[in-house]
GROMACS .gro file of C-alpha atoms in nm:
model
  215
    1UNK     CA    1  11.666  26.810   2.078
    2UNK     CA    2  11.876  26.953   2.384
    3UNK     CA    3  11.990  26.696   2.615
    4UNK     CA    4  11.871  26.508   2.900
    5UNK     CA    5  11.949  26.556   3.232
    6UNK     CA    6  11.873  26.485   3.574
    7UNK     CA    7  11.913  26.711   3.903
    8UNK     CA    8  11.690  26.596   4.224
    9UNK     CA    9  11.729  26.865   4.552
   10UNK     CA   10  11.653  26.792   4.892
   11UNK     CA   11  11.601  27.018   5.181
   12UNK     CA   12  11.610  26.997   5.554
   13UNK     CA   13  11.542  27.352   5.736
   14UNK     CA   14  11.453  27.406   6.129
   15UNK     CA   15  11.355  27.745   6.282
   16UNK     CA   16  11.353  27.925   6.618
   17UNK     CA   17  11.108  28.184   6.660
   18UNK     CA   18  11.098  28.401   6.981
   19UNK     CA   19  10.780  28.644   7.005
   20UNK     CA   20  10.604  28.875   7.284
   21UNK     CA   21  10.228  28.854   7.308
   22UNK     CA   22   9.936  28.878   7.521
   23UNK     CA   23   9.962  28.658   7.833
   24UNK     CA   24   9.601  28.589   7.828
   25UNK     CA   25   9.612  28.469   7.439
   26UNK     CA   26   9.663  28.074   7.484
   27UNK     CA   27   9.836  28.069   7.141
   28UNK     CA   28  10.100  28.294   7.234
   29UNK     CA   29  10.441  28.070   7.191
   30UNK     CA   30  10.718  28.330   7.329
   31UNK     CA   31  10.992  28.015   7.183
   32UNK     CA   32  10.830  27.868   6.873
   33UNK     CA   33  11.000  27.523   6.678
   34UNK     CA   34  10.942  27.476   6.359
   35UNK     CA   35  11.088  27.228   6.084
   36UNK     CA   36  11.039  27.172   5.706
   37UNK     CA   37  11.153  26.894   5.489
   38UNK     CA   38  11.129  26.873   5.062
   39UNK     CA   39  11.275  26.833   4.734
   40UNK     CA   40  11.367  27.018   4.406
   41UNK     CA   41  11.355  26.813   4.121
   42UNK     CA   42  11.428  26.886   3.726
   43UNK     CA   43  11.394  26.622   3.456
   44UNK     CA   44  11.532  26.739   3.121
   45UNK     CA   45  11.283  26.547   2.820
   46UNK     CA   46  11.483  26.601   2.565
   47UNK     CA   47  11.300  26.811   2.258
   48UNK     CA   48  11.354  27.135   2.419
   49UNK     CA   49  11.123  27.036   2.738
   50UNK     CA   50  11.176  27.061   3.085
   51UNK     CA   51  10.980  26.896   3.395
   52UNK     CA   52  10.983  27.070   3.704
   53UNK     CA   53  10.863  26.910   4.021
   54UNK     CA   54  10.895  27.064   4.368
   55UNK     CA   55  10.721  26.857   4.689
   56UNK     CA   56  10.704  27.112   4.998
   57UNK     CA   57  10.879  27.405   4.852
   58UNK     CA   58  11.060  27.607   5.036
   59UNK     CA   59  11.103  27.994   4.914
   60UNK     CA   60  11.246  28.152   5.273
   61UNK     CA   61  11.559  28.297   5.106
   62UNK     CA   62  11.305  28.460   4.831
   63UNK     CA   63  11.268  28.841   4.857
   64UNK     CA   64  11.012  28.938   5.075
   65UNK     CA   65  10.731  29.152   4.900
   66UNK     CA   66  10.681  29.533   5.016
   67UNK     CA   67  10.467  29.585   5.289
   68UNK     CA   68  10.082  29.718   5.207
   69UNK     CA   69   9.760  29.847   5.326
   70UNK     CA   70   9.505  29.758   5.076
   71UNK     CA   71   9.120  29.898   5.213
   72UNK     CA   72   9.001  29.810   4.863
   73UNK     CA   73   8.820  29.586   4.691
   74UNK     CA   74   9.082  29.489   4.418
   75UNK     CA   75   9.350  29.262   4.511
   76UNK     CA   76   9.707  29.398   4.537
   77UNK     CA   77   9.940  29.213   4.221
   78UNK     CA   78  10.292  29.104   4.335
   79UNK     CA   79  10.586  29.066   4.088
   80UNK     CA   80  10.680  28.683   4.092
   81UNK     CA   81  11.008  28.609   4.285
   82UNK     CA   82  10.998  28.236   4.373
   83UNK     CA   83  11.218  28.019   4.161
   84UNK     CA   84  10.971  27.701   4.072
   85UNK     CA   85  10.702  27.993   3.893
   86UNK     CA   86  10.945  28.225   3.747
   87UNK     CA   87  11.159  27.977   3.510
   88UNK     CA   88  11.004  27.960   3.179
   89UNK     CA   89  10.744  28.187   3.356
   90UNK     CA   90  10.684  28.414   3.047
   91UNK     CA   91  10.528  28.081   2.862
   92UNK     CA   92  10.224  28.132   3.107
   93UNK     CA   93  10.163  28.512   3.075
   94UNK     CA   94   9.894  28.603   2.850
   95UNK     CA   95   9.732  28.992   2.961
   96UNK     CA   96   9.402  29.074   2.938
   97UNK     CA   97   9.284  29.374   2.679
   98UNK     CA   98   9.662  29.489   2.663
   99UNK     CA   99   9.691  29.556   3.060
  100UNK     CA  100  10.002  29.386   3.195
  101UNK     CA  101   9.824  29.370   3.522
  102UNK     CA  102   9.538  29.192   3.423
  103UNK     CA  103   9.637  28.810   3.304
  104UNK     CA  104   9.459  28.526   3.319
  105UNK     CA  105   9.712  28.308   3.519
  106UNK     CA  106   9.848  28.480   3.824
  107UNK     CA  107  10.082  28.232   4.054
  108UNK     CA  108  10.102  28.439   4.344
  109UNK     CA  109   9.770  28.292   4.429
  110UNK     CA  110   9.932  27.976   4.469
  111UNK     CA  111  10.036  27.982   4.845
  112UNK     CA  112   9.883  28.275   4.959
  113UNK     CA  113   9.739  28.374   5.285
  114UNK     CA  114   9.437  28.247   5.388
  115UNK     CA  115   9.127  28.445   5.236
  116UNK     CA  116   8.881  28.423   5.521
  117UNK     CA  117   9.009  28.569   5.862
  118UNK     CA  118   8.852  28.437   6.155
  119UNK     CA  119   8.630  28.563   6.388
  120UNK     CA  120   8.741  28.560   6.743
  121UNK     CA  121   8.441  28.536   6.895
  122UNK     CA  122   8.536  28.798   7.158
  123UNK     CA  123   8.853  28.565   7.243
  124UNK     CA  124   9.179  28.473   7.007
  125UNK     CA  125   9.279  28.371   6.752
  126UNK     CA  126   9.569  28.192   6.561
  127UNK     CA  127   9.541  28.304   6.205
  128UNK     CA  128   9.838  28.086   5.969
  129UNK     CA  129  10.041  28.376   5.790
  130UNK     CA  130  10.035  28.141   5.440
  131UNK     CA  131   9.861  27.818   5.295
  132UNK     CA  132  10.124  27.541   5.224
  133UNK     CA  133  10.210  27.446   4.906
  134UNK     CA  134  10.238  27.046   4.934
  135UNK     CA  135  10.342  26.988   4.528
  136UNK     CA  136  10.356  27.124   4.199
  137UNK     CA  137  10.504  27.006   3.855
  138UNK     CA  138  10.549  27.219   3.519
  139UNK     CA  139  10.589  27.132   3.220
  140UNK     CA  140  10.759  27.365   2.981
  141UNK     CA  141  10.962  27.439   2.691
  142UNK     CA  142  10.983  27.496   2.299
  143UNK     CA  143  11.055  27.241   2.053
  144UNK     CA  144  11.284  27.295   1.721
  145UNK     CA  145  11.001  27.370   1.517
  146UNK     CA  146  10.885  27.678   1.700
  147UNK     CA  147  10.586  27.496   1.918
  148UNK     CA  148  10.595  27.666   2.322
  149UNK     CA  149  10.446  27.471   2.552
  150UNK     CA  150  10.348  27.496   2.912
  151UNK     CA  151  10.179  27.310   3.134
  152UNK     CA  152  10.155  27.322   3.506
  153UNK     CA  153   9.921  27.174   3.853
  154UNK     CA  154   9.973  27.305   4.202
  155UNK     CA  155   9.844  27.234   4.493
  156UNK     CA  156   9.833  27.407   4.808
  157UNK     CA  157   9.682  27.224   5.153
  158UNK     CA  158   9.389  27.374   5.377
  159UNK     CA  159   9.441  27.636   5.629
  160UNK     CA  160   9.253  27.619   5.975
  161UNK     CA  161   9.269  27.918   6.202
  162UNK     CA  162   9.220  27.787   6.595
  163UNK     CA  163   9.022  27.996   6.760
  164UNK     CA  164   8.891  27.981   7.149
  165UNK     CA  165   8.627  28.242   7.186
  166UNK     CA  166   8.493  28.424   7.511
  167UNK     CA  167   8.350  28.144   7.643
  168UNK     CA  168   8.696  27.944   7.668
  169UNK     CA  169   8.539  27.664   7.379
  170UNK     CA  170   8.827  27.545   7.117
  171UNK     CA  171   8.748  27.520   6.759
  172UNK     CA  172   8.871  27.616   6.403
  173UNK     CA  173   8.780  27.737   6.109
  174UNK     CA  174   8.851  27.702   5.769
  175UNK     CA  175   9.084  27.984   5.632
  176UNK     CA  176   9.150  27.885   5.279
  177UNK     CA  177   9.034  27.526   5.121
  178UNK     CA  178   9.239  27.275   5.000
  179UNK     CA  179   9.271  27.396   4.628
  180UNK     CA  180   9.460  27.262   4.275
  181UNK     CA  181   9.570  27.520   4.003
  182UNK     CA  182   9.601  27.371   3.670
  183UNK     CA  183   9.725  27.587   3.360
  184UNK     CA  184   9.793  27.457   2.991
  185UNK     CA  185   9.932  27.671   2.698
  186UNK     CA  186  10.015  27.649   2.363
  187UNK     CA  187  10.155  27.886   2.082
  188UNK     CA  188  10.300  27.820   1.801
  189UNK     CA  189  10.524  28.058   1.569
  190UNK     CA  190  10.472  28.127   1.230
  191UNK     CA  191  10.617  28.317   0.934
  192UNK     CA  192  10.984  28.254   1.128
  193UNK     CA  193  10.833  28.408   1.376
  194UNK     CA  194  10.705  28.717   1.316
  195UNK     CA  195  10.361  28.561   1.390
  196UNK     CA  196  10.191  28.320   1.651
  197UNK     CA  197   9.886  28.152   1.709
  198UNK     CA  198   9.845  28.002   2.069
  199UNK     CA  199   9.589  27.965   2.354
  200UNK     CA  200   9.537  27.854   2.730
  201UNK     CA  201   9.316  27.670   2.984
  202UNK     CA  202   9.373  27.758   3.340
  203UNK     CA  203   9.119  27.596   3.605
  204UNK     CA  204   9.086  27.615   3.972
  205UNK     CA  205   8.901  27.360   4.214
  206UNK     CA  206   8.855  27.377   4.613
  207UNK     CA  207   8.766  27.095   4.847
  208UNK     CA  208   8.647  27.054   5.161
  209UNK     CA  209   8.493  27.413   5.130
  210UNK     CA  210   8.306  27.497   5.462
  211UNK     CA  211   8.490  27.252   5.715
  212UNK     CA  212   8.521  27.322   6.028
  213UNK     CA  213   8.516  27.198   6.340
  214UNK     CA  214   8.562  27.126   6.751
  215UNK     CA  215   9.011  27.048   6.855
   0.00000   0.00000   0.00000
């Protein structure tokens, strides 16, 4: 099998944001901290596998996507650009009825931005740009006798818009629910490969769906 190794990652970043808004709007922050703090981890098995763990990843030197205006139904696909998904991505591709665009695991879904946008109530808003991924782990690899395997859980943490509406009342609402992602695949090659045989479970499961409440 290929050997073992051992590389662990930590990450510090800060951030100054400067912004021009709407006096009136009490979330307006014209000088805006921020501050982020993670690791990178990667845990060669031995066999051919790899584990992947990431705890608070952070993908601001990634590529940012094009910008859009989607007034359709159908959701807008994204090529994959962050690091953690794209390694060993191809193990967790499988397309639907030959359409490259239609596959049955699709990881940009993991950390995206917030599907329900809130309602202002005739006053502001703060609406969070992305949900935060707070871990993920993969499992992945092929062995010596042709087996692929791929296995991977993420988890991305709830995102509350904060809203005080026309009457000058403070509350928020739920943007996107706490939510795992869990993916498992298998193929194996046969007939040195000129074959395979393979299949995959992917599941997805929200909590806390319909919180809200008063600041």
């Amino acid at each position: 099998g290929s050997r073992r190794g051992r590389e662990i990652v930590p990450y510090v970043s800060s951030s100054v944001t400067r912004a021009v808004g709407d006096r009136a709007n009490p979330f307006v922050q014209r000088t805006a901290l921020g501050s982020a703090a993670g690791l990178d981890a990667k845990l060669g098995l031995g066999r051919g596998l790899t584990l992947d763990l990431t705890v608070h990843p952070d993908f601001g030197q990634v590529e940012a996507d094009p910008s859009e205006v989607n007034i359709s139904g159908v959701e807008t696909t994204f090529q994959e650009r962050r690091p953690f998904f794209v390694e060993n991505g191809g193990l967790f591709s499988l397309s639907i009825d030959e359409s490259p665009d239609e596959v049955l695991f699709y990881p940009r879904r993991i950390g995206r931005a917030p599907g329900i946008i809130a309602d202002s109530s005739g006053g502001f808003a703060r609406q969070p740009g992305l949900t935060t991924i707070l871990g993920a782990a993969k499992l992945s690899g092929k062995t010596a006798g042709g087996l692929s395997l791929g296995a991977m859980e993420a988890v991305s943490g709830a995102a509350y818009a904060d809203v005080r509406d026309s009457l000058g009342r403070d509350f928020r609402t739920l943007g996107e629910p706490t939510t795992s992602y869990r993916v498992v695949c298998a193929q194996q090659d046969r007939l040195a490969g000129k074959t395979a045989i393979g299949g995959k479970l992917t599941a997805v499961k929200q909590f806390n769906v319909g919180s809200t409440g008063s600041k």
